[in-house]
Every structure is written in C-alpha cells, then in structure tokens.
PDB file of C-alpha atoms in Angstrom:
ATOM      1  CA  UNK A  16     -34.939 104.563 209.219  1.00 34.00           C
ATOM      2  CA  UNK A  17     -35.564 107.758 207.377  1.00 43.00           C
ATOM      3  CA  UNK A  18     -36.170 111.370 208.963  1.00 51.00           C
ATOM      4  CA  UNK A  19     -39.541 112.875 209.454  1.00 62.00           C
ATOM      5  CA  UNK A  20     -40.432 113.843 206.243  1.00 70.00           C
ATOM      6  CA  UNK A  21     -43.302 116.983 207.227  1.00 79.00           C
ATOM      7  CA  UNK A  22     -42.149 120.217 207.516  1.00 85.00           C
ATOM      8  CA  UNK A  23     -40.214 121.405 210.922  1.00 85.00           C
ATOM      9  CA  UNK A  24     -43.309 123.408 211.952  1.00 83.00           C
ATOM     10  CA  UNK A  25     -46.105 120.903 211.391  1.00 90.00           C
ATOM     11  CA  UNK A  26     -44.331 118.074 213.089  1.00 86.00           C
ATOM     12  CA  UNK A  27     -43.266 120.135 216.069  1.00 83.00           C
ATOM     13  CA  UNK A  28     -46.856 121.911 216.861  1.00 86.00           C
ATOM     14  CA  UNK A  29     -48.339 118.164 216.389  1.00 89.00           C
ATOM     15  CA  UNK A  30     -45.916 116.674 219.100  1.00 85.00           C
ATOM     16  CA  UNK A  31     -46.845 119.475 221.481  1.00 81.00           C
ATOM     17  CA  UNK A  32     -50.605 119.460 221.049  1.00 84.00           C
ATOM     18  CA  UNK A  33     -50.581 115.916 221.630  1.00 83.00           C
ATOM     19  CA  UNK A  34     -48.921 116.271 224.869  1.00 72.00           C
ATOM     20  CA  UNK A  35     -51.001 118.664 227.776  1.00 71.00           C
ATOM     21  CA  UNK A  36     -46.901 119.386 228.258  1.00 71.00           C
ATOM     22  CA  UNK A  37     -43.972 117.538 226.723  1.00 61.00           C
ATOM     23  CA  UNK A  38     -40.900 118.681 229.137  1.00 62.00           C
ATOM     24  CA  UNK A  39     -40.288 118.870 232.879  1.00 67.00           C
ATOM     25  CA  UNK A  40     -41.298 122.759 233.085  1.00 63.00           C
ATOM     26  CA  UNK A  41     -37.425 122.587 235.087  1.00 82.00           C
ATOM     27  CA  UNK A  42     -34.599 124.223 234.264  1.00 93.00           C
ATOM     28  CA  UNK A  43     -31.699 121.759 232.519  1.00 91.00           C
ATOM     29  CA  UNK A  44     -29.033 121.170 234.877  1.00 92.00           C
ATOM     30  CA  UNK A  45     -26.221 121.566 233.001  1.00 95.00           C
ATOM     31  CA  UNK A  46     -27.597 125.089 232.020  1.00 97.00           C
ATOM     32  CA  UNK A  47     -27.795 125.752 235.881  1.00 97.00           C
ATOM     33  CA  UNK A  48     -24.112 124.730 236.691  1.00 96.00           C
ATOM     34  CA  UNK A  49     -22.444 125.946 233.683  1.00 98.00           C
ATOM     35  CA  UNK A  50     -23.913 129.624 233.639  1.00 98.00           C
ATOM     36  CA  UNK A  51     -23.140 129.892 237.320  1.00 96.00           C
ATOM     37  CA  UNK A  52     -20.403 132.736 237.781  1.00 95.00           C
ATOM     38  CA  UNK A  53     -20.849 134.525 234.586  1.00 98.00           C
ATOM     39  CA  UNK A  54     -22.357 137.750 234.227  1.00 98.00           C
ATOM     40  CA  UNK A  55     -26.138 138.292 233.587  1.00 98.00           C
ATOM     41  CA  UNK A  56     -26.369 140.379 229.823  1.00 98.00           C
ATOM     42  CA  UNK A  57     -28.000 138.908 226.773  1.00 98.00           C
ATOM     43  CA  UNK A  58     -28.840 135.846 225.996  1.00 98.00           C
ATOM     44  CA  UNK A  59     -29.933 134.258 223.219  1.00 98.00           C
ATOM     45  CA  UNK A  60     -31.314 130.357 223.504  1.00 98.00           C
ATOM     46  CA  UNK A  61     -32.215 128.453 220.357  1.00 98.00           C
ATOM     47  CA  UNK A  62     -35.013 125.523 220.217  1.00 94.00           C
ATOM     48  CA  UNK A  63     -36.515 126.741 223.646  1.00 95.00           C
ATOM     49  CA  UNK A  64     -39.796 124.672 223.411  1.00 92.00           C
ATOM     50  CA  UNK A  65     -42.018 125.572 226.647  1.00 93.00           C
ATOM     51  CA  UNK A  66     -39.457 128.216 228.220  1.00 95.00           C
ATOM     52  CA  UNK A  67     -38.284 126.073 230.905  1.00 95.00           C
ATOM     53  CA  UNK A  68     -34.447 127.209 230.555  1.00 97.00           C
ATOM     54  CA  UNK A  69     -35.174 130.781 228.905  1.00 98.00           C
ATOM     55  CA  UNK A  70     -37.226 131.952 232.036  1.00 98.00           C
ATOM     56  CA  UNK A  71     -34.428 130.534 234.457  1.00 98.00           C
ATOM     57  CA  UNK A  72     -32.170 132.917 232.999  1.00 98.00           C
ATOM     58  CA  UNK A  73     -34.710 135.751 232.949  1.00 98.00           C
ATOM     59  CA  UNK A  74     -35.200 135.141 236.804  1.00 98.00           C
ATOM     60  CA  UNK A  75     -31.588 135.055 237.612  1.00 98.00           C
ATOM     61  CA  UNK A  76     -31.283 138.553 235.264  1.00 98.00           C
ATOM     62  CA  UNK A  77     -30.788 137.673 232.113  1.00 98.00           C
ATOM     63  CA  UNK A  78     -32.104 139.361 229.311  1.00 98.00           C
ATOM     64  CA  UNK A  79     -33.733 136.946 226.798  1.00 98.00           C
ATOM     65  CA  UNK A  80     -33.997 135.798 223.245  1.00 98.00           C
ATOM     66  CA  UNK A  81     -35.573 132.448 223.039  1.00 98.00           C
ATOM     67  CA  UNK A  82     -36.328 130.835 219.387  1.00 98.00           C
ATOM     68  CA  UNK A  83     -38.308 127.685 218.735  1.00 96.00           C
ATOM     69  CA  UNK A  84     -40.155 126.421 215.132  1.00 94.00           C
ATOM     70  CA  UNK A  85     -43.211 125.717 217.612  1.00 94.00           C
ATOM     71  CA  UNK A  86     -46.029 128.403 217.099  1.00 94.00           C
ATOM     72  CA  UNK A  87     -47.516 125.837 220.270  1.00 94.00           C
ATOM     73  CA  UNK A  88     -44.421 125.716 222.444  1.00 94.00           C
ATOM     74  CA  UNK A  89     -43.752 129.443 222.325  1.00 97.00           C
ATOM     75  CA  UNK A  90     -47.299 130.316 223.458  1.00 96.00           C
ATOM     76  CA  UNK A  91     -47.040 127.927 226.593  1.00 95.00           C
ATOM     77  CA  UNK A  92     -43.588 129.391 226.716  1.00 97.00           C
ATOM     78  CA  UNK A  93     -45.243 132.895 226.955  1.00 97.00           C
ATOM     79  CA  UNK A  94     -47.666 131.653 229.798  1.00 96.00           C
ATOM     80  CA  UNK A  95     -44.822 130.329 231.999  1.00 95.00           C
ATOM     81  CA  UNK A  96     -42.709 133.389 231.463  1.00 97.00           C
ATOM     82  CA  UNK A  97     -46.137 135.353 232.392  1.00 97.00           C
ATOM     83  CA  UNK A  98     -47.172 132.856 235.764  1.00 96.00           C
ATOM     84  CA  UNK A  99     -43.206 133.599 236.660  1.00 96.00           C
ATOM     85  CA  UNK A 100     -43.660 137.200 236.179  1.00 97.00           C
ATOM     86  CA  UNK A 101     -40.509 137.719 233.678  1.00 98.00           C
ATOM     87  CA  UNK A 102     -42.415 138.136 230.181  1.00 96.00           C
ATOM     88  CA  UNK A 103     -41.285 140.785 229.713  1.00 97.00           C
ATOM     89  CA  UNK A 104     -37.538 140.072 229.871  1.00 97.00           C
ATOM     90  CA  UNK A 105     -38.005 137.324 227.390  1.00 98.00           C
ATOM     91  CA  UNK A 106     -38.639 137.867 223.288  1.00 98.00           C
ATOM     92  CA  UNK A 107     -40.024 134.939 221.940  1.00 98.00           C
ATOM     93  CA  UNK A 108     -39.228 134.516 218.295  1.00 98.00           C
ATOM     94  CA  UNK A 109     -40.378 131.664 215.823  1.00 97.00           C
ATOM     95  CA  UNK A 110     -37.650 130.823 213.845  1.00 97.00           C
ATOM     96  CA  UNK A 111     -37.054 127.421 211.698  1.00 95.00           C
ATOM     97  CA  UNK A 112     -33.245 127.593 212.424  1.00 95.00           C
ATOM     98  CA  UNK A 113     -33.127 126.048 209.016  1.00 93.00           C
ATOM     99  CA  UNK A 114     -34.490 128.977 207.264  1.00 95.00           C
ATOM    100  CA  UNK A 115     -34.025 132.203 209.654  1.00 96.00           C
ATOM    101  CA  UNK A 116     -31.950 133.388 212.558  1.00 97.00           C
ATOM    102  CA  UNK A 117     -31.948 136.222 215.252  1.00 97.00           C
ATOM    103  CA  UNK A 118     -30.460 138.812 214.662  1.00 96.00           C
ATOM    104  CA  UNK A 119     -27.688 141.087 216.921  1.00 97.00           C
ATOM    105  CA  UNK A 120     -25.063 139.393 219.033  1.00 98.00           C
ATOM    106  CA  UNK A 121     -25.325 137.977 222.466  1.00 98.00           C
ATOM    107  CA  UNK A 122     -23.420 137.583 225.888  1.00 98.00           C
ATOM    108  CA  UNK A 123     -24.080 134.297 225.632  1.00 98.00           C
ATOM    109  CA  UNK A 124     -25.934 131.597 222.921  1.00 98.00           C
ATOM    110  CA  UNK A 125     -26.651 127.998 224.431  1.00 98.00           C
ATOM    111  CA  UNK A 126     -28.232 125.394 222.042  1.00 97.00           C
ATOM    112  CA  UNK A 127     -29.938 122.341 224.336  1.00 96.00           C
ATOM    113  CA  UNK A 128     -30.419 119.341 223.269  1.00 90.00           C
ATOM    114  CA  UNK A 129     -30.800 120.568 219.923  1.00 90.00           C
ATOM    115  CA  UNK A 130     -31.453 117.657 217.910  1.00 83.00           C
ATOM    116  CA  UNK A 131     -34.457 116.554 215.548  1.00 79.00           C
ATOM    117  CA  UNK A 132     -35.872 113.760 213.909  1.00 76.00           C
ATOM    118  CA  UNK A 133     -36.705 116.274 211.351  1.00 79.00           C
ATOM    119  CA  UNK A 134     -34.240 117.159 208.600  1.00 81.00           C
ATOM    120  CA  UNK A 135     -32.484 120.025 210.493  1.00 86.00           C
ATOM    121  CA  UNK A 136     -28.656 121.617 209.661  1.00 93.00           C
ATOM    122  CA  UNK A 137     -27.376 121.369 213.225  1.00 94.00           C
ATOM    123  CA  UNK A 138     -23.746 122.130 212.240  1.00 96.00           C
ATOM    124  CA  UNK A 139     -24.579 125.127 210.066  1.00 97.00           C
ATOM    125  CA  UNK A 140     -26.907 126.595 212.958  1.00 97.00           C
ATOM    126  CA  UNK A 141     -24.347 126.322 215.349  1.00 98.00           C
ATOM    127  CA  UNK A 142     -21.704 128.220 213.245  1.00 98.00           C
ATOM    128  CA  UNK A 143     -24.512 130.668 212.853  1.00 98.00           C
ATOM    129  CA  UNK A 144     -24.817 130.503 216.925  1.00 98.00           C
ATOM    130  CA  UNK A 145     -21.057 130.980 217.374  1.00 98.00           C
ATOM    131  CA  UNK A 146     -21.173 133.875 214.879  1.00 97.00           C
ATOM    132  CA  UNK A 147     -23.796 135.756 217.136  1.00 98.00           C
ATOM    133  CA  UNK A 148     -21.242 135.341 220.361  1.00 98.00           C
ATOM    134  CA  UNK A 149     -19.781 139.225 221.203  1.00 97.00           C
ATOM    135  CA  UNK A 150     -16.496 139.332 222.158  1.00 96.00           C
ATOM    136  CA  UNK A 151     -15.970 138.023 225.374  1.00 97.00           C
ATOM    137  CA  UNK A 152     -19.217 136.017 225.858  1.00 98.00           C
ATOM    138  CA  UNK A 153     -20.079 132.206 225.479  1.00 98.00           C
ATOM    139  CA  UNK A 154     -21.480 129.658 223.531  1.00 98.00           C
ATOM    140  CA  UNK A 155     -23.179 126.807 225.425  1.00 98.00           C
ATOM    141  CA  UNK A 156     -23.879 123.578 223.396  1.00 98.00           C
ATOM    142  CA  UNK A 157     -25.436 120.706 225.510  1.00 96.00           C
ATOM    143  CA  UNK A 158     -26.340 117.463 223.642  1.00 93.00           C
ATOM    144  CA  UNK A 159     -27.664 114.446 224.543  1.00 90.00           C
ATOM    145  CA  UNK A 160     -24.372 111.590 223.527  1.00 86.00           C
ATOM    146  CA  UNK A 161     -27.041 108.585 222.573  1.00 83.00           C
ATOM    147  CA  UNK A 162     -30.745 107.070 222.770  1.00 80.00           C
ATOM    148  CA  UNK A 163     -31.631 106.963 226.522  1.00 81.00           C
ATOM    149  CA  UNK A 164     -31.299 103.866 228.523  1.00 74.00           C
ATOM    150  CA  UNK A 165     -33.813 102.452 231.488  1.00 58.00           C
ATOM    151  CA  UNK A 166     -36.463 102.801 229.235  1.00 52.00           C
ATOM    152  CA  UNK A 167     -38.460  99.497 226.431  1.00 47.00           C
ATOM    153  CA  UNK A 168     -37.816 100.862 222.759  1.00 53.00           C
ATOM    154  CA  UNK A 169     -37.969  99.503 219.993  1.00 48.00           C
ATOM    155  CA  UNK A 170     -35.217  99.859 218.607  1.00 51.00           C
ATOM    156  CA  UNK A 171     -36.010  99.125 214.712  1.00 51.00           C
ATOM    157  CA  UNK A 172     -38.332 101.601 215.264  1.00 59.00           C
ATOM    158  CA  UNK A 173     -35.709 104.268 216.637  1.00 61.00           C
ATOM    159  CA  UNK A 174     -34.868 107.118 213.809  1.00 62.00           C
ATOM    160  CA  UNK A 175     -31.503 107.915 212.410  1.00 70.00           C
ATOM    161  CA  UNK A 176     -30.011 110.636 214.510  1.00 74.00           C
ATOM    162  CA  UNK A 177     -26.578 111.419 214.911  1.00 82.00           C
ATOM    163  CA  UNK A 178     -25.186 112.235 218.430  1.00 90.00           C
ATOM    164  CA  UNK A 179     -22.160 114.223 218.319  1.00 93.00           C
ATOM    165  CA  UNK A 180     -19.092 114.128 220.509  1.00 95.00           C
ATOM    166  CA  UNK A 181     -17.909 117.326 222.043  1.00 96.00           C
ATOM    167  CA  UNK A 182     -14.875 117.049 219.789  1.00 96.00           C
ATOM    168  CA  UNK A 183     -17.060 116.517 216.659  1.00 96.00           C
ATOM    169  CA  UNK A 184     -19.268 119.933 217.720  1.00 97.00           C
ATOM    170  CA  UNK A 185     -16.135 121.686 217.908  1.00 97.00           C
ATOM    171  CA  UNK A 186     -14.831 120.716 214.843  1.00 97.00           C
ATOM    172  CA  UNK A 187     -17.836 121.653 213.040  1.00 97.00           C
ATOM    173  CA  UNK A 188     -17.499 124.988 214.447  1.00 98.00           C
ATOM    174  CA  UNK A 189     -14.923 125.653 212.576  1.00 97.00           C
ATOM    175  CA  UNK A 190     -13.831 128.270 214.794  1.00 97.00           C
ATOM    176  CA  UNK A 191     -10.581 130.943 213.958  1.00 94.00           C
ATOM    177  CA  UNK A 192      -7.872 129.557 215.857  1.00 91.00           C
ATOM    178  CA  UNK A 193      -6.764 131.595 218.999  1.00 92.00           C
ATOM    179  CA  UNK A 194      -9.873 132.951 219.315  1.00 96.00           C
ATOM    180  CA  UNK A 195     -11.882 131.111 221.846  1.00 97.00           C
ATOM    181  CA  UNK A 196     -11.370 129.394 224.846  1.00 96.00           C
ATOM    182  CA  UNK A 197     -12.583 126.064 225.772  1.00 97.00           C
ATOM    183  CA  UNK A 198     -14.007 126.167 229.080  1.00 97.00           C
ATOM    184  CA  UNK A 199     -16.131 122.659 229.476  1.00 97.00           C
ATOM    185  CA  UNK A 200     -15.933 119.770 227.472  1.00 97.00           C
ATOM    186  CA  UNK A 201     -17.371 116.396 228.694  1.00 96.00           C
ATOM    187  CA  UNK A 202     -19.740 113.217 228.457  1.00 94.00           C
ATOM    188  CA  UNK A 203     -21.507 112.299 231.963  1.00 91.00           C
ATOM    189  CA  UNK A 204     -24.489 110.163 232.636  1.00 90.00           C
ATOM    190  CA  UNK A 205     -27.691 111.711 234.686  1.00 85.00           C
ATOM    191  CA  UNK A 206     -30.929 109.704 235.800  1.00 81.00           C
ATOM    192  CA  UNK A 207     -34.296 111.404 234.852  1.00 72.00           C
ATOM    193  CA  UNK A 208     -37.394 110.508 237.024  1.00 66.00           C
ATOM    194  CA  UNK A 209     -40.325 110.435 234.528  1.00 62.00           C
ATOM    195  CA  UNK A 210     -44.189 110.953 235.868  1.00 56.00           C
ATOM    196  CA  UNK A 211     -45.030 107.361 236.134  1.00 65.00           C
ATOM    197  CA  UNK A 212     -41.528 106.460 238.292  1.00 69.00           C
ATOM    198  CA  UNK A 213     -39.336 105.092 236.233  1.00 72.00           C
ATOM    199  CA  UNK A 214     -36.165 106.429 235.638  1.00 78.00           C
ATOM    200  CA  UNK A 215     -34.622 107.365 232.451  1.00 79.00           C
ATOM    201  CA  UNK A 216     -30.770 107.020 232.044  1.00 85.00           C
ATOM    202  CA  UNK A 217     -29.241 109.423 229.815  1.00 84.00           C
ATOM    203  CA  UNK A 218     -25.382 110.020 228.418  1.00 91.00           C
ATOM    204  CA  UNK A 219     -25.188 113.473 228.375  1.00 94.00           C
ATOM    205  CA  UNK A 220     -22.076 115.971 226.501  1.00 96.00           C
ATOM    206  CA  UNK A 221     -21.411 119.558 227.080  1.00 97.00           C
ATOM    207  CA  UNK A 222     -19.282 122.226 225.424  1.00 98.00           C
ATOM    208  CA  UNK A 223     -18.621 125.466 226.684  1.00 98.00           C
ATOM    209  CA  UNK A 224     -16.721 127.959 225.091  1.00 98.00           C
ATOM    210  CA  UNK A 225     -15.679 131.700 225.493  1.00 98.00           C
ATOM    211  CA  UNK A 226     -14.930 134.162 222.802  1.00 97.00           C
ATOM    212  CA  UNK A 227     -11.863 135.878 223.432  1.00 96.00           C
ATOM    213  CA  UNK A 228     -12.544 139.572 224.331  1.00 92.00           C
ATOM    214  CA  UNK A 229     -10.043 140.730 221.260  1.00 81.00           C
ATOM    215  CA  UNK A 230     -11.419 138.331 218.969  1.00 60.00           C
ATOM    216  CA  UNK A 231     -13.189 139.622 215.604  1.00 58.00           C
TER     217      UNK A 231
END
C-alpha cells in the first residue's frame, strides 16, 4: 500500500492527540547500553517524540538537542524534561527533517527508530546526521529490522516501509573511507510488554559509529 499522503506535521500531531501518550515514557535500551562509557558533551537526537531518550541523556549529563515534526510531542516532551527537572539542558526544536536541520555539530547524533509511514528521506537525513558528527564523536542509528511479531495485524493493511540492514544504513552513508570507525553493528530480537500484557516481539538493528578524531 501507498504512504501517508498528509503532510509530516498533520499526521504526526493527529497520532499523538489521539493517544493520552503513544511511547513507554522509558529510555530505549539500546540507547542505554551503547552510550555507556562515552563522554557526556552534546548531543543531538532526531525524531525525539515525547523526550523519553533526550531527557535520559540530559540526566546522565548530556547536553541536548532533540528535534521532532510534532508541535504535540515536543510540548509533552517539554513537560517530562520539566517533571525530571532537566529542561533546561534540553532545546527542543521542530524540525521536518525533510525540510530543515539543526544546526552546529555534535558529540554525538543518534537517530531511533527513525522510520515513517509518511514520505520521509531517511538516507539523505542521515548523511545530514553524519555530517553534524565533530571529530571524534558518534553517530548512533537504531532501527527497527521488520513489522513486530506477537501481535494480530493485518497484514494487507500493513504500509510499505522499508527496514534497512545495518550494512544498507552504512552504505547509504556514504561515508569518506578511513574516516570512521565502526563500533556496533548488529540485528537482535527484544520482547516489549505492552499495557494490556501482551508482549510484542521485535527484530531490532543497531549501528554505531565513531568519527575519527583527524577526520575532516
């Protein structure tokens, strides 16, 4: 089937107002273990939603730049930052990624589950993501690897996304060569508990990679 056909914005503030809150309110998991051991500096996260992952970094010292297309997800964003008393380590920015990005460069950039059944130029943003790594810092690209499993859908009814590889991801990059390090790159499966008790089973992928302290 087709992509959603309304404009990033609309579609987005729609699926949050029809939800009293769409995500967990936790902190992803691969976030967690992958930015354990590197340095707190800047970070910049892109498609944020409700803030969940952007004020885990602000707690563990992080200074933040989080971006969503959701004028609704950044205010509950701005709430949670505010009940967790770290709004003001945390610039929210609306951005369609499609249209605008942050400026400056960043200690580390981490796209999460950054996928859309809305027209949206994931491999362009993510060059653009890459491009706003400083020397020496990381990009962070978790994905999901497929449709989740443990759950009824329809699947006629499912919209035509495409779920990257790690390999794929890095390809698209289209990164200088000798200029980054690869530091994670893997597919695993983790079990998600939703409110009413059953468990959702998803194939997850991760790519981590460092810039190269010499590297342009």
């Amino acid at each position: 089937m087709s992509e959603e056909t309304r404009p990033a914005q609309e579609y987005w503030d729609d699926r949050y107002r029809e939800n009293g809150r769409l995500w967990s309110g936790m902190p992803s998991a691969a976030l967690v273990r992958e930015v354990h051991g590197l340095t707190p500096g800047s970070a910049l996260e892109l498609g944020c939603g409700e803030g969940a992952d952007a004020v885990w970094l602000a707690l563990t010292g992080w200074r933040v730049t989080a971006v969503d297309v959701s004028a609704v997800a950044l205010e509950r964003a701005r709430v949670h930052a505010g009940e967790r008393g770290v709004g003001e380590r945390v610039d929210w920015q609306r951005h369609d990624l499609a249209e605008s990005f942050p400026e400056g460069s960043y200690d580390l950039v981490c796209s999460l589950f950054l996928h859309s059944t809305v027209e949206l130029p994931r491999e362009r943003i993510l060059r653009r993501a890459a491009a706003a790594v400083a020397p020496g810092g990381t990009l962070l690209v978790v994905g999901h690897a497929g449709w989740p499993r443990g759950v009824e859908h329809d699947h006629e009814d499912r919209p035509e996304v495409h779920f990257p590889t790690p390999a794929e991801v890095f390809a698209s990059l289209e990164l200088p060569e000798g200029a980054w390090d690869v530091r994670t790159d893997e597919e695993y499966e983790r079990v998600r508990v939703l409110p009413d008790g059953r468990e959702m089973h998803h194939l997850d992928n991760t790519l981590k990679l460092r810039r190269l302290p010499h590297a342009a």
